[in-house]
Amino acid sequence: MLGLFRYVPFARNLFRSPTLIKRYSSASATASSESALNYGFNYNRNELNRLEKMRNIGISAHIDSGKTTLTERILYYTGRIDAIHEVRGKDNVGAKMDSMELEREKGITIQSAATYTRWNDTSINIIDTPGHVDFTIEVERALRVLDGAVLVLCSVGGVQSQTMTVDRQMKRYSVPRVVFINKMDRAGANPFRVIDQLKTKLRLNANPVQYPIGAENQFKGVIDLIEMKAYINKGENGELINVIEIPSELLEVAEAKRAELIEAVADVDEEIADIFLNEQEPTVEQLKAGIRRATIGQKFVPVFLGSAYWNKSVQPLLDGVIDYLPSPHEVESHALDVANNEQKISISSQSTEPLVCLAFKLEEGRFGQLTYIRMYQGTLKKGGWIVNSRTGKRVKIPRLVRMHSNEMEDVDSISSGEICALFGVDCASGDTFTDGSLSYSMTSIFVPQPVISLSIEPKGKEGANFSKALSRFQREDPTFRVHVDSESKQTIISGMGELHLDIYVERMKREYNTECVVGKPQVAFRETIMNRIPFNYTHKKQSGGSGQFAKISGYIEPLTEETEDGRAVEFIDNTVGMNIPTNFLPAIEKGFYEICEKG
C-alpha cells in the first residue's frame, strides 16, 4: 500500500504532492508546441505558457445524466465553492450552476451557465449546458465557442436520443471530447455496454482509460490503466484520493485492458504505432502524449468512469481534461474577411494581435444587457473601444466581468482564449467585434427551425410588459419566434417544444407580472367554388339622408385556367347602359377581391 493522498482541492490547506503536478507538463507542452507550429503561428514562450495553462470546456449530455451534479463537484474540488448542494436538494439552496428559480424548482437546467476555476495551476472555463432538446440552442452556441467538451453518459441508460443530438453538434463544430460514464453506483450499471454503444451508435473510437473497482452499490473507485494505480476516494465529500496498488484479483484484467488501450491508440497515432510494432511498451508520458494527439485530432475518445453524486472519481476526470483536451491555440479557428469577398482566414490565439471576439449569448441582467464573449485574438480592456463588424458601430466597454453562474467578478482586461461578459453593449447573438483594424466576421451559429407554435394573449388588458417580455426573449433565444398572424390577428409564439414555450410563459408571469393564456393557433378554413352559382342580392343601408339601395345580380363559377396576369380570381363587368353609375364599379371590384382574400 502507498500512503499517498492526492488531488487536494485548490485553496485548501491539505498536502499536495509536487511530483503529481509536474507529471502533466511533458505531454501537454510537447503537443502544444507541435500544434502551434502546425497552424503556422509563432508564439513566444510567455504566451505559450499562458495558453497551455488554459482550457475551455462544456459539460453536455442527455437529460438526467448528472451534468450539473458533476459540475458542482468540479467546483467544490477546485475550491471555487465551499459546500456541495444538490440539484433540487432538501436544503432549498440548489446547485450553484442552476441559478434560476425555475431551474431549482423543476430540477433541470434551462439556461447554460458559465464559470471559471483552476485545477493544478490550469485555468478552466466551464459551461454547463441543458439536457432537454427544447433548449438545444444553449448547447449549440456553447459548443460553437468551446475548445473541448465532456460528454456525460449514464452507466445504465447509455446512449440516448439527446446524446445523439449533442454528438452531432460536437461534430458540427469539430469539438474534441472525453466521455465520463456517470452513475456507476446505480443498479444495472454496465460501462462496457455503454462503450459499445459509443462505438456502434455514435461511430466513435472510444476506449476506457480506467477500469472500475466494483459496480452498482459495490463501486469503490477506479484503476488508472495508464499509470496502473488504483484510486479510492476518501474524506467526507471524497476530497481525498488514496492511491494504492491494483488489487491482485483485478491485476490480470487491468493489464489486458491496458494492452487493448495501447492497441487502440496505436491505430490512430503514428508514434505509438511505431512503439507498438517494435513490440515495446510505451512509457506513461508517451502514452499520454499519444492519447492527447489523437483526442485533439478527433480520432480517439478517452472514457472515464465515476459517480458524481457519491463523490467518486471526479478528480481523475479533471486530470483527463487537462491531459487530453486542447488549449485554445491547439484548435484551429477561422474568420471570414468581409473586405476580401469573405475569404476564410485562420486566426491565432495571441493576445498581442488585433482584437477578434464573438458575442455568442445575450442575457438581460440586473444592470442591462449582459453579452457573453469568446476571445479569439487580442486583448479586451475595460473602457476600451470595439467595433461591431455587422453594423460598423463603434462602442465603448463600460464594464468587463468574468462569470461564476449568476455572480460576477469585475476584471480590467481579458486576453485571447478566454470567456467573459460585457455590460452596456447593444448587439445581436452571433455578432463579431474587432478593434476596427480588421474587417473579420466569425462563422455563424447553426439555429434549428422551431417545431411547435401556440397562440398567446395576456389575461385582461394588454400592457407594455407583454411586448417587452416577448421582445427580450426573442433577442436572447434565436429559436424562440414571435409573429402576428395576418388572418386571425393572433400573436403566435414558436419554439423547440412544449416545455420550451411553457418555460417562457411562466417566466412572463414571474419576471414581468404578466399572466398569459395560451392555446392552439386558429386555422383559416377556405372554401372554393365547384359549380356555377347565380346570385341576386339587394343592398339596403339607411345612413341618414337618402340612404343606400342597390340590387346586384351575377354569377360565380370556377376558372378553368389562370388569367393572363397570373391571378386565380377574375372579375368581369357585364353591365350595360347607365343602370349602375360608373364611379361605383371600382368599389364593387375592390370589395369583391377583398372578400375573396378573407373567404
Coordinates of C-alpha atoms in Angstrom, one line a residue:
M1 CA 0.0 0.0 0.0
L2 CA 1.1 3.5 -0.7
G3 CA 0.2 6.1 2.0
L4 CA 0.0 8.9 -0.6
F5 CA -3.0 11.2 -0.8
R6 CA -3.5 13.4 -3.9
Y7 CA -6.0 15.5 -5.8
V8 CA -6.1 18.0 -3.0
P9 CA -8.6 20.8 -3.7
F10 CA -7.4 24.2 -4.8
A11 CA -7.1 26.7 -1.9
R12 CA -7.5 24.2 0.8
N13 CA -4.8 23.6 3.4
L14 CA -4.1 20.0 2.6
F15 CA -0.9 18.3 1.3
R16 CA -0.5 18.2 -2.5
S17 CA 2.4 16.2 -3.9
P18 CA 4.6 18.3 -6.2
T19 CA 5.6 15.3 -8.3
L20 CA 2.0 14.8 -9.3
I21 CA 1.7 18.3 -10.6
K22 CA 4.9 18.0 -12.6
R23 CA 3.7 15.0 -14.5
Y24 CA 1.3 17.0 -16.7
S25 CA 3.9 19.2 -18.2
S26 CA 5.8 16.9 -20.6
A27 CA 2.8 15.6 -22.6
S28 CA 0.9 18.9 -22.7
A29 CA 3.9 21.0 -23.7
T30 CA 5.0 18.7 -26.5
A31 CA 1.6 18.6 -28.1
S32 CA 1.2 22.3 -27.7
S33 CA 4.4 23.2 -29.4
E34 CA 3.7 20.9 -32.3
S35 CA 0.2 22.4 -32.7
A36 CA 1.5 25.9 -32.7
L37 CA 3.9 25.1 -35.5
N38 CA 1.3 23.2 -37.5
Y39 CA -1.0 26.2 -37.7
G40 CA 1.8 28.5 -38.8
F41 CA 1.8 30.8 -35.8
N42 CA 4.9 31.5 -33.8
Y43 CA 4.1 32.1 -30.1
N44 CA 6.7 33.5 -27.7
R45 CA 7.4 31.4 -24.6
N46 CA 5.3 33.5 -22.1
E47 CA 2.3 33.5 -24.4
L48 CA 2.6 29.7 -25.0
N49 CA 2.9 29.1 -21.2
R50 CA -0.3 31.2 -20.6
L51 CA -2.3 29.3 -23.3
E52 CA -1.1 25.9 -22.2
K53 CA -2.5 26.5 -18.8
M54 CA -6.0 27.2 -20.1
R55 CA -9.0 25.0 -21.0
N56 CA -12.4 26.0 -22.3
I57 CA -14.8 23.0 -21.8
G58 CA -18.5 22.3 -21.9
I59 CA -20.4 19.7 -19.9
S60 CA -23.1 18.2 -22.3
A61 CA -25.3 15.2 -22.2
H62 CA -28.8 13.7 -22.4
I63 CA -31.2 14.9 -19.6
D64 CA -30.7 13.4 -16.2
S65 CA -27.2 12.1 -16.9
G66 CA -25.8 14.2 -14.0
K67 CA -24.2 17.2 -15.8
T68 CA -25.0 19.8 -13.1
T69 CA -24.1 17.4 -10.3
L70 CA -20.7 16.8 -11.9
T71 CA -20.1 20.5 -12.4
E72 CA -21.0 21.1 -8.7
R73 CA -18.3 18.5 -7.6
I74 CA -15.7 20.1 -10.0
L75 CA -16.3 23.5 -8.4
Y76 CA -16.0 22.0 -4.9
Y77 CA -12.8 20.0 -5.6
T78 CA -11.2 23.0 -7.3
G79 CA -12.0 25.3 -4.3
R80 CA -14.5 27.5 -6.2
I81 CA -17.4 26.8 -3.8
D82 CA -17.2 25.8 -0.1
A83 CA -20.1 23.4 0.1
I84 CA -21.9 20.9 -2.2
H85 CA -25.6 21.5 -2.9
E86 CA -27.7 19.1 -4.8
V87 CA -30.0 19.7 -7.8
R88 CA -33.5 20.2 -6.2
G89 CA -31.8 19.5 -2.9
K90 CA -33.5 19.3 0.5
D91 CA -31.6 22.3 1.8
N92 CA -33.5 24.6 -0.6
V93 CA -30.2 26.0 -1.9
G94 CA -29.8 24.1 -5.1
A95 CA -26.8 23.6 -7.3
K96 CA -24.6 26.6 -8.0
M97 CA -25.0 26.4 -11.8
D98 CA -28.8 26.3 -11.6
S99 CA -29.2 29.9 -10.5
M100 CA -32.7 30.5 -12.0
E101 CA -35.6 29.9 -9.6
L102 CA -37.4 27.8 -12.2
E103 CA -34.4 25.6 -12.6
R104 CA -34.2 24.8 -8.9
E105 CA -38.0 24.1 -8.7
K106 CA -38.0 21.7 -11.7
G107 CA -34.6 20.2 -11.2
I108 CA -33.5 20.8 -14.8
T109 CA -31.0 23.2 -16.5
I110 CA -32.8 25.7 -18.6
Q111 CA -30.0 28.2 -19.5
S112 CA -26.4 27.4 -19.9
A113 CA -24.2 28.8 -17.1
A114 CA -20.6 29.8 -17.3
T115 CA -18.0 29.6 -14.5
Y116 CA -14.2 29.9 -14.1
T117 CA -12.0 27.8 -11.9
R118 CA -8.4 26.4 -11.5
W119 CA -7.0 22.9 -11.2
N120 CA -3.3 22.2 -10.7
D121 CA -2.3 25.7 -12.0
T122 CA -4.5 25.4 -15.1
S123 CA -7.4 27.8 -15.6
I124 CA -10.7 26.1 -16.7
N125 CA -13.7 28.0 -18.2
I126 CA -16.7 25.7 -17.8
I127 CA -20.1 26.0 -19.4
D128 CA -22.8 23.7 -18.0
T129 CA -25.5 23.1 -20.7
P130 CA -29.1 21.9 -20.6
G131 CA -30.0 18.3 -21.5
H132 CA -33.5 18.9 -22.8
V133 CA -33.9 19.0 -26.6
D134 CA -36.2 22.1 -26.1
F135 CA -33.1 24.1 -25.1
T136 CA -30.8 22.8 -27.7
I137 CA -29.7 26.3 -28.8
E138 CA -27.9 26.7 -25.5
V139 CA -25.8 23.6 -26.3
E140 CA -25.3 24.8 -29.9
R141 CA -23.9 28.2 -29.0
A142 CA -21.8 26.9 -26.1
L143 CA -20.1 24.3 -28.3
R144 CA -19.6 26.9 -31.0
V145 CA -17.1 28.7 -28.8
L146 CA -15.6 25.9 -26.7
D147 CA -12.3 24.1 -27.4
G148 CA -13.3 20.8 -25.8
A149 CA -16.2 19.0 -24.1
V150 CA -17.1 16.4 -21.5
L151 CA -19.8 14.1 -22.8
V152 CA -21.6 12.7 -19.8
L153 CA -23.4 9.3 -20.1
C154 CA -25.5 7.3 -17.6
S155 CA -24.0 3.9 -16.9
V156 CA -27.5 2.4 -17.1
G157 CA -29.2 4.5 -19.8
G158 CA -26.2 4.7 -22.1
V159 CA -26.5 6.5 -25.4
Q160 CA -30.0 8.1 -25.7
S161 CA -31.7 10.3 -28.2
Q162 CA -30.4 13.6 -27.0
T163 CA -26.9 12.1 -26.7
M164 CA -27.0 11.7 -30.5
T165 CA -28.1 15.3 -30.9
V166 CA -25.2 16.5 -28.8
D167 CA -22.8 14.3 -30.7
R168 CA -23.9 15.8 -34.0
Q169 CA -23.4 19.3 -32.5
M170 CA -19.9 18.4 -31.3
K171 CA -19.0 17.0 -34.8
R172 CA -20.5 20.1 -36.5
Y173 CA -18.1 22.4 -34.6
S174 CA -15.2 19.8 -34.6
V175 CA -15.1 19.8 -30.7
P176 CA -12.7 17.1 -29.2
R177 CA -14.3 15.3 -26.3
V178 CA -13.7 13.0 -23.4
V179 CA -16.5 10.8 -22.1
F180 CA -17.5 10.4 -18.4
I181 CA -19.7 7.4 -17.7
N182 CA -21.6 8.6 -14.6
K183 CA -23.8 6.9 -12.0
M184 CA -21.6 3.8 -11.7
D185 CA -23.3 3.2 -8.3
R186 CA -26.8 2.6 -9.9
A187 CA -28.3 -0.9 -10.2
G188 CA -27.7 -2.3 -13.6
A189 CA -24.5 -0.1 -14.2
N190 CA -22.6 -1.5 -17.2
P191 CA -19.9 0.8 -18.6
F192 CA -18.7 -1.6 -21.2
R193 CA -22.2 -1.8 -22.8
V194 CA -22.2 2.0 -22.9
I195 CA -18.7 2.0 -24.6
D196 CA -20.1 -0.5 -27.2
Q197 CA -23.0 1.9 -27.8
L198 CA -20.5 4.8 -28.3
K199 CA -18.8 2.7 -31.0
T200 CA -21.9 1.4 -32.8
K201 CA -24.4 4.3 -32.4
L202 CA -22.1 7.3 -32.4
R203 CA -19.3 5.8 -34.5
L204 CA -16.7 7.0 -32.0
N205 CA -13.3 5.3 -31.5
A206 CA -13.9 5.2 -27.7
N207 CA -11.8 3.3 -25.3
P208 CA -11.6 3.3 -21.4
V209 CA -8.6 4.7 -19.7
Q210 CA -9.9 3.4 -16.4
Y211 CA -11.3 0.1 -15.1
P212 CA -14.0 0.1 -12.3
I213 CA -13.3 -1.4 -8.9
G214 CA -16.7 -3.0 -8.3
A215 CA -20.0 -1.7 -9.7
E216 CA -23.5 -0.7 -8.5
N217 CA -23.6 -0.4 -4.7
Q218 CA -20.1 -2.1 -4.6
F219 CA -18.5 0.6 -6.7
K220 CA -15.4 1.8 -4.7
G221 CA -13.1 3.5 -7.2
V222 CA -11.2 3.1 -10.5
I223 CA -7.9 1.7 -11.8
D224 CA -5.9 4.1 -13.9
L225 CA -4.9 1.9 -17.0
I226 CA -2.1 4.4 -17.9
E227 CA -0.3 4.7 -14.6
M228 CA -1.5 1.3 -13.4
K229 CA -2.6 2.5 -10.0
A230 CA -5.9 2.3 -8.1
Y231 CA -7.7 5.4 -6.8
I232 CA -10.1 5.2 -3.9
N233 CA -11.9 8.4 -2.7
K234 CA -11.7 9.2 1.0
G235 CA -13.0 12.0 3.2
E236 CA -16.4 13.3 4.0
N237 CA -17.0 14.6 0.4
G238 CA -14.5 12.5 -1.4
E239 CA -12.0 15.3 -1.5
L240 CA -9.0 13.0 -0.9
I241 CA -7.9 10.1 -3.1
N242 CA -6.0 7.2 -1.7
V243 CA -3.5 5.9 -4.4
I244 CA -3.0 2.2 -3.9
E245 CA -1.6 -0.8 -5.8
I246 CA -4.1 -2.6 -8.0
P247 CA -6.0 -5.3 -6.1
S248 CA -4.5 -8.7 -7.1
E249 CA -7.8 -10.1 -8.3
L250 CA -8.1 -7.3 -10.8
L251 CA -4.4 -7.1 -11.9
E252 CA -4.8 -9.5 -14.8
V253 CA -7.9 -7.9 -16.3
A254 CA -6.3 -4.4 -15.9
E255 CA -3.2 -5.5 -17.8
A256 CA -5.4 -6.9 -20.6
K257 CA -7.4 -3.7 -20.8
R258 CA -4.2 -1.6 -20.8
A259 CA -3.0 -3.7 -23.8
E260 CA -6.3 -3.0 -25.6
L261 CA -5.9 0.7 -24.9
I262 CA -2.4 0.8 -26.3
E263 CA -3.5 -1.1 -29.4
A264 CA -6.5 1.3 -29.9
V265 CA -4.2 4.4 -29.6
A266 CA -1.6 2.8 -31.9
D267 CA -4.3 2.5 -34.6
V268 CA -4.7 6.3 -34.7
D269 CA -1.2 7.7 -33.6
E270 CA 2.0 7.1 -35.6
E271 CA 4.4 7.5 -32.7
I272 CA 2.6 4.9 -30.5
A273 CA 2.2 2.7 -33.6
D274 CA 6.0 2.6 -34.1
I275 CA 6.5 1.6 -30.5
F276 CA 3.7 -1.0 -30.7
L277 CA 5.0 -2.5 -33.9
N278 CA 8.5 -2.7 -32.4
E279 CA 6.9 -4.8 -29.6
Q280 CA 7.9 -2.2 -27.0
E281 CA 6.0 -0.8 -24.1
P282 CA 5.3 3.0 -24.3
T283 CA 6.1 5.0 -21.2
V284 CA 3.4 6.8 -19.3
E285 CA 4.4 10.1 -20.8
Q286 CA 4.5 8.7 -24.3
L287 CA 1.1 7.1 -24.0
K288 CA -0.5 10.3 -22.6
A289 CA 1.0 12.3 -25.4
G290 CA -0.3 9.9 -27.9
I291 CA -3.8 9.9 -26.4
R292 CA -3.7 13.7 -26.3
R293 CA -2.7 14.0 -30.0
A294 CA -5.4 11.5 -31.1
T295 CA -8.1 13.2 -28.9
I296 CA -7.3 16.7 -30.3
G297 CA -7.3 15.2 -33.8
Q298 CA -10.7 13.7 -33.0
K299 CA -9.5 10.2 -33.8
F300 CA -9.9 8.9 -30.3
V301 CA -12.2 9.4 -27.3
P302 CA -10.9 8.5 -23.8
V303 CA -13.6 7.2 -21.4
F304 CA -13.6 7.9 -17.7
L305 CA -15.8 6.3 -15.0
G306 CA -17.3 7.5 -11.8
S307 CA -20.2 8.6 -9.7
A308 CA -20.5 12.3 -9.3
Y309 CA -23.4 12.1 -6.7
W310 CA -21.4 9.9 -4.4
N311 CA -18.2 11.9 -5.0
K312 CA -16.2 9.2 -6.6
S313 CA -13.6 9.5 -9.4
V314 CA -14.3 13.1 -10.4
Q315 CA -10.8 14.4 -9.8
P316 CA -9.2 11.9 -12.3
L317 CA -11.7 13.3 -14.9
L318 CA -10.3 16.8 -14.1
D319 CA -6.8 15.4 -14.8
G320 CA -8.1 14.0 -18.1
V321 CA -9.5 17.4 -19.1
I322 CA -6.0 18.9 -18.6
D323 CA -4.1 16.0 -20.0
Y324 CA -6.2 15.3 -23.2
L325 CA -8.4 18.3 -24.1
P326 CA -6.8 21.1 -26.2
S327 CA -5.7 24.5 -25.2
P328 CA -7.1 27.5 -27.2
H329 CA -4.2 27.7 -29.6
E330 CA -4.4 23.9 -30.4
V331 CA -7.8 24.4 -32.1
E332 CA -7.8 26.0 -35.5
S333 CA -10.1 29.0 -35.6
H334 CA -11.3 30.7 -38.7
A335 CA -12.9 34.0 -39.6
L336 CA -14.3 35.5 -42.8
D337 CA -12.6 38.6 -44.3
V338 CA -15.6 40.7 -45.2
A339 CA -13.5 43.2 -47.1
N340 CA -12.0 40.4 -49.3
N341 CA -15.1 38.6 -50.6
E342 CA -15.5 36.7 -47.3
Q343 CA -12.2 34.8 -47.7
K344 CA -11.6 32.2 -45.0
I345 CA -8.8 33.4 -42.7
S346 CA -7.0 31.4 -39.9
I347 CA -6.7 33.5 -36.7
S348 CA -4.2 33.0 -34.0
S349 CA -4.7 32.9 -30.2
Q350 CA -2.1 35.6 -29.5
S351 CA -3.1 38.4 -27.1
T352 CA -0.8 40.8 -28.9
E353 CA -2.6 40.5 -32.3
P354 CA -5.6 42.8 -33.3
L355 CA -8.8 42.0 -31.4
V356 CA -11.3 39.4 -32.7
C357 CA -14.1 38.2 -30.4
L358 CA -17.6 36.7 -30.8
A359 CA -20.8 37.5 -28.9
F360 CA -22.3 34.1 -28.5
K361 CA -25.1 34.7 -25.9
L362 CA -27.2 37.6 -24.7
E363 CA -28.9 37.8 -21.3
E364 CA -31.0 40.5 -19.7
G365 CA -29.3 41.2 -16.3
R366 CA -30.0 43.5 -13.4
F367 CA -27.7 46.1 -14.9
G368 CA -28.9 45.9 -18.5
Q369 CA -27.9 43.5 -21.4
L370 CA -25.2 41.0 -20.5
T371 CA -23.2 39.9 -23.6
Y372 CA -21.1 36.7 -23.3
I373 CA -17.9 37.0 -25.3
R374 CA -15.4 34.4 -26.5
M375 CA -12.0 36.0 -27.1
Y376 CA -10.2 34.5 -30.1
Q377 CA -7.4 37.0 -30.6
G378 CA -6.1 40.2 -29.0
T379 CA -6.9 41.7 -25.6
L380 CA -10.1 43.4 -24.4
K381 CA -9.8 46.2 -21.8
K382 CA -12.3 48.0 -19.6
G383 CA -13.0 51.4 -21.0
G384 CA -11.7 50.4 -24.4
W385 CA -13.5 50.8 -27.8
I386 CA -14.6 47.9 -30.0
V387 CA -16.3 47.9 -33.4
N388 CA -19.3 45.6 -34.4
S389 CA -18.4 44.0 -37.7
R390 CA -22.0 43.7 -38.8
T391 CA -23.2 47.2 -38.1
G392 CA -19.9 49.1 -38.2
K393 CA -20.9 50.8 -34.9
R394 CA -18.1 51.7 -32.5
V395 CA -18.9 51.2 -28.8
K396 CA -17.2 51.7 -25.5
I397 CA -16.9 48.9 -22.9
P398 CA -18.2 50.3 -19.6
R399 CA -17.8 47.1 -17.6
L400 CA -16.0 43.8 -18.1
V401 CA -16.8 40.8 -15.9
R402 CA -15.9 37.1 -15.5
M403 CA -18.9 34.9 -14.8
H404 CA -19.5 32.4 -12.0
S405 CA -23.0 31.2 -12.7
N406 CA -25.1 34.3 -11.8
E407 CA -22.3 36.0 -9.9
M408 CA -19.9 38.4 -11.5
E409 CA -16.2 39.3 -10.9
D410 CA -15.1 42.6 -12.3
V411 CA -11.8 42.5 -14.3
D412 CA -9.8 45.2 -16.1
S413 CA -8.8 43.1 -19.1
I414 CA -9.3 39.8 -20.8
S415 CA -6.8 38.1 -23.1
S416 CA -7.2 35.8 -26.0
G417 CA -8.6 32.3 -25.5
E418 CA -10.8 33.3 -22.5
I419 CA -14.6 33.7 -22.0
C420 CA -16.0 36.8 -20.3
A421 CA -19.1 39.1 -20.4
L422 CA -19.7 42.7 -21.2
F423 CA -22.3 45.2 -19.9
G424 CA -23.9 48.0 -21.8
V425 CA -23.1 46.8 -25.4
D426 CA -26.0 46.7 -27.8
C427 CA -25.6 43.8 -30.2
A428 CA -27.2 40.6 -31.5
S429 CA -26.2 37.0 -30.8
G430 CA -23.5 35.9 -33.2
D431 CA -22.0 39.4 -33.8
T432 CA -18.2 39.7 -34.2
F433 CA -16.3 42.5 -32.5
T434 CA -12.9 43.8 -33.6
D435 CA -10.7 46.8 -32.7
G436 CA -11.6 48.4 -36.1
S437 CA -8.3 47.5 -37.9
L438 CA -9.8 44.2 -39.2
S439 CA -13.0 43.6 -41.1
Y440 CA -13.3 40.0 -39.9
S441 CA -16.6 38.1 -39.1
M442 CA -16.7 34.8 -37.3
T443 CA -18.8 32.0 -38.8
S444 CA -22.4 32.0 -37.6
I445 CA -24.1 29.6 -35.2
F446 CA -26.4 27.0 -36.5
V447 CA -30.0 27.8 -35.4
P448 CA -32.6 25.0 -35.8
Q449 CA -36.1 25.8 -37.0
P450 CA -39.0 25.9 -34.4
V451 CA -41.2 22.8 -34.4
I452 CA -44.3 23.9 -32.4
S453 CA -46.5 27.0 -32.3
L454 CA -49.0 28.3 -29.8
S455 CA -51.3 31.4 -29.7
I456 CA -50.7 33.7 -26.7
E457 CA -52.5 36.6 -25.2
P458 CA -52.4 38.4 -21.9
K459 CA -55.1 37.8 -19.3
G460 CA -57.1 41.1 -19.2
K461 CA -55.8 44.3 -20.7
E462 CA -52.5 44.1 -22.7
G463 CA -49.8 46.1 -21.0
A464 CA -46.3 47.2 -22.1
N465 CA -44.7 44.3 -20.2
F466 CA -46.3 41.8 -22.6
S467 CA -44.5 43.1 -25.7
K468 CA -41.4 43.9 -23.7
A469 CA -41.1 40.3 -22.5
L470 CA -41.6 38.8 -25.9
S471 CA -39.0 41.2 -27.4
R472 CA -36.4 40.3 -24.8
F473 CA -36.9 36.5 -25.1
Q474 CA -36.6 36.7 -28.9
R475 CA -33.4 38.7 -28.6
E476 CA -31.9 36.2 -26.1
D477 CA -33.1 33.0 -27.8
P478 CA -32.9 32.6 -31.6
T479 CA -35.1 29.5 -31.5
F480 CA -38.0 31.5 -29.9
R481 CA -40.0 33.3 -32.6
V482 CA -43.0 35.6 -32.3
H483 CA -45.3 36.9 -35.1
V484 CA -48.8 38.2 -35.6
D485 CA -50.9 36.0 -37.9
S486 CA -52.2 38.2 -40.7
E487 CA -55.6 36.5 -40.9
S488 CA -56.5 35.6 -37.4
K489 CA -54.7 38.6 -35.9
Q490 CA -53.4 36.3 -33.1
T491 CA -50.0 36.6 -31.5
I492 CA -48.2 33.3 -32.3
I493 CA -45.1 32.0 -30.4
S494 CA -43.0 29.3 -31.8
G495 CA -40.2 27.2 -30.2
M496 CA -38.5 23.8 -29.9
G497 CA -41.1 22.0 -27.8
E498 CA -43.9 22.4 -25.3
L499 CA -41.6 22.7 -22.3
H500 CA -39.6 25.4 -24.2
L501 CA -42.8 27.6 -24.6
D502 CA -44.2 26.7 -21.1
I503 CA -41.0 28.0 -19.5
Y504 CA -41.2 31.3 -21.3
V505 CA -44.9 31.7 -20.4
E506 CA -44.0 31.0 -16.7
R507 CA -41.1 33.5 -16.9
M508 CA -43.5 36.2 -18.2
K509 CA -45.7 35.6 -15.2
R510 CA -42.8 35.7 -12.7
E511 CA -40.5 38.2 -14.1
Y512 CA -42.9 40.6 -15.8
N513 CA -46.1 40.0 -13.7
T514 CA -48.0 39.2 -17.0
E515 CA -50.2 36.2 -16.8
C516 CA -51.0 34.8 -20.3
V517 CA -53.4 32.4 -21.9
V518 CA -52.1 30.1 -24.5
G519 CA -53.9 27.8 -26.9
K520 CA -53.9 26.3 -30.3
P521 CA -53.5 28.8 -33.2
Q522 CA -56.7 29.4 -35.2
V523 CA -56.6 27.9 -38.7
A524 CA -58.3 29.8 -41.5
F525 CA -60.6 27.4 -43.4
R526 CA -61.1 28.1 -47.2
E527 CA -64.0 27.3 -49.4
T528 CA -63.8 27.1 -53.2
I529 CA -66.5 27.2 -55.9
M530 CA -67.1 23.9 -57.6
N531 CA -70.1 24.8 -59.9
R532 CA -71.7 27.9 -61.5
I533 CA -73.8 29.6 -58.8
P534 CA -76.1 32.6 -59.7
F535 CA -76.8 35.3 -57.1
N536 CA -79.4 38.1 -56.7
Y537 CA -78.7 40.4 -53.8
T538 CA -80.5 43.5 -52.6
H539 CA -78.4 46.0 -50.6
K540 CA -80.2 48.4 -48.3
K541 CA -78.5 50.8 -45.8
Q542 CA -80.0 53.8 -44.1
S543 CA -77.2 56.1 -43.1
G544 CA -79.1 59.4 -42.8
G545 CA -80.3 61.4 -45.8
S546 CA -81.4 59.4 -48.8
G547 CA -79.6 56.2 -47.7
Q548 CA -78.2 53.4 -49.9
F549 CA -80.1 51.0 -52.2
A550 CA -78.7 48.6 -54.8
K551 CA -79.8 45.4 -56.5
I552 CA -76.9 43.2 -57.7
S553 CA -77.2 40.2 -60.0
G554 CA -74.5 37.9 -61.3
Y555 CA -72.9 34.5 -61.0
I556 CA -69.7 32.9 -59.6
E557 CA -68.1 30.0 -61.4
P558 CA -64.7 28.2 -61.2
L559 CA -61.9 29.3 -63.6
T560 CA -60.7 26.5 -65.9
E561 CA -57.2 28.2 -66.1
E562 CA -55.4 31.2 -64.6
T563 CA -55.8 34.6 -66.2
E564 CA -53.1 36.2 -68.3
D565 CA -51.7 38.2 -65.4
G566 CA -51.5 35.0 -63.3
R567 CA -54.4 35.8 -60.9
A568 CA -56.6 32.9 -59.7
V569 CA -59.7 35.2 -59.4
E570 CA -61.2 37.2 -62.2
F571 CA -63.9 40.0 -62.0
I572 CA -66.0 40.6 -65.2
D573 CA -68.3 43.6 -65.6
N574 CA -71.2 42.7 -67.9
T575 CA -73.4 45.7 -67.1
V576 CA -74.8 47.7 -70.0
G577 CA -76.1 51.3 -70.2
M578 CA -76.1 53.6 -67.2
N579 CA -78.1 51.4 -64.8
I580 CA -75.1 51.5 -62.4
P581 CA -73.1 54.7 -62.2
T582 CA -69.5 54.0 -63.5
N583 CA -68.0 55.6 -60.3
F584 CA -69.4 52.7 -58.3
L585 CA -67.8 49.9 -60.3
P586 CA -64.2 50.2 -59.0
A587 CA -65.5 50.0 -55.4
I588 CA -67.6 46.9 -56.3
E589 CA -64.5 45.2 -57.9
K590 CA -62.3 46.1 -54.9
G591 CA -64.8 44.7 -52.4
F592 CA -65.0 41.5 -54.5
Y593 CA -61.3 40.9 -54.3
E594 CA -61.1 41.8 -50.6
I595 CA -63.9 39.2 -49.7
C596 CA -62.1 36.6 -51.8
E597 CA -59.0 37.1 -49.6
K598 CA -61.0 36.6 -46.4
G599 CA -63.2 33.8 -47.7

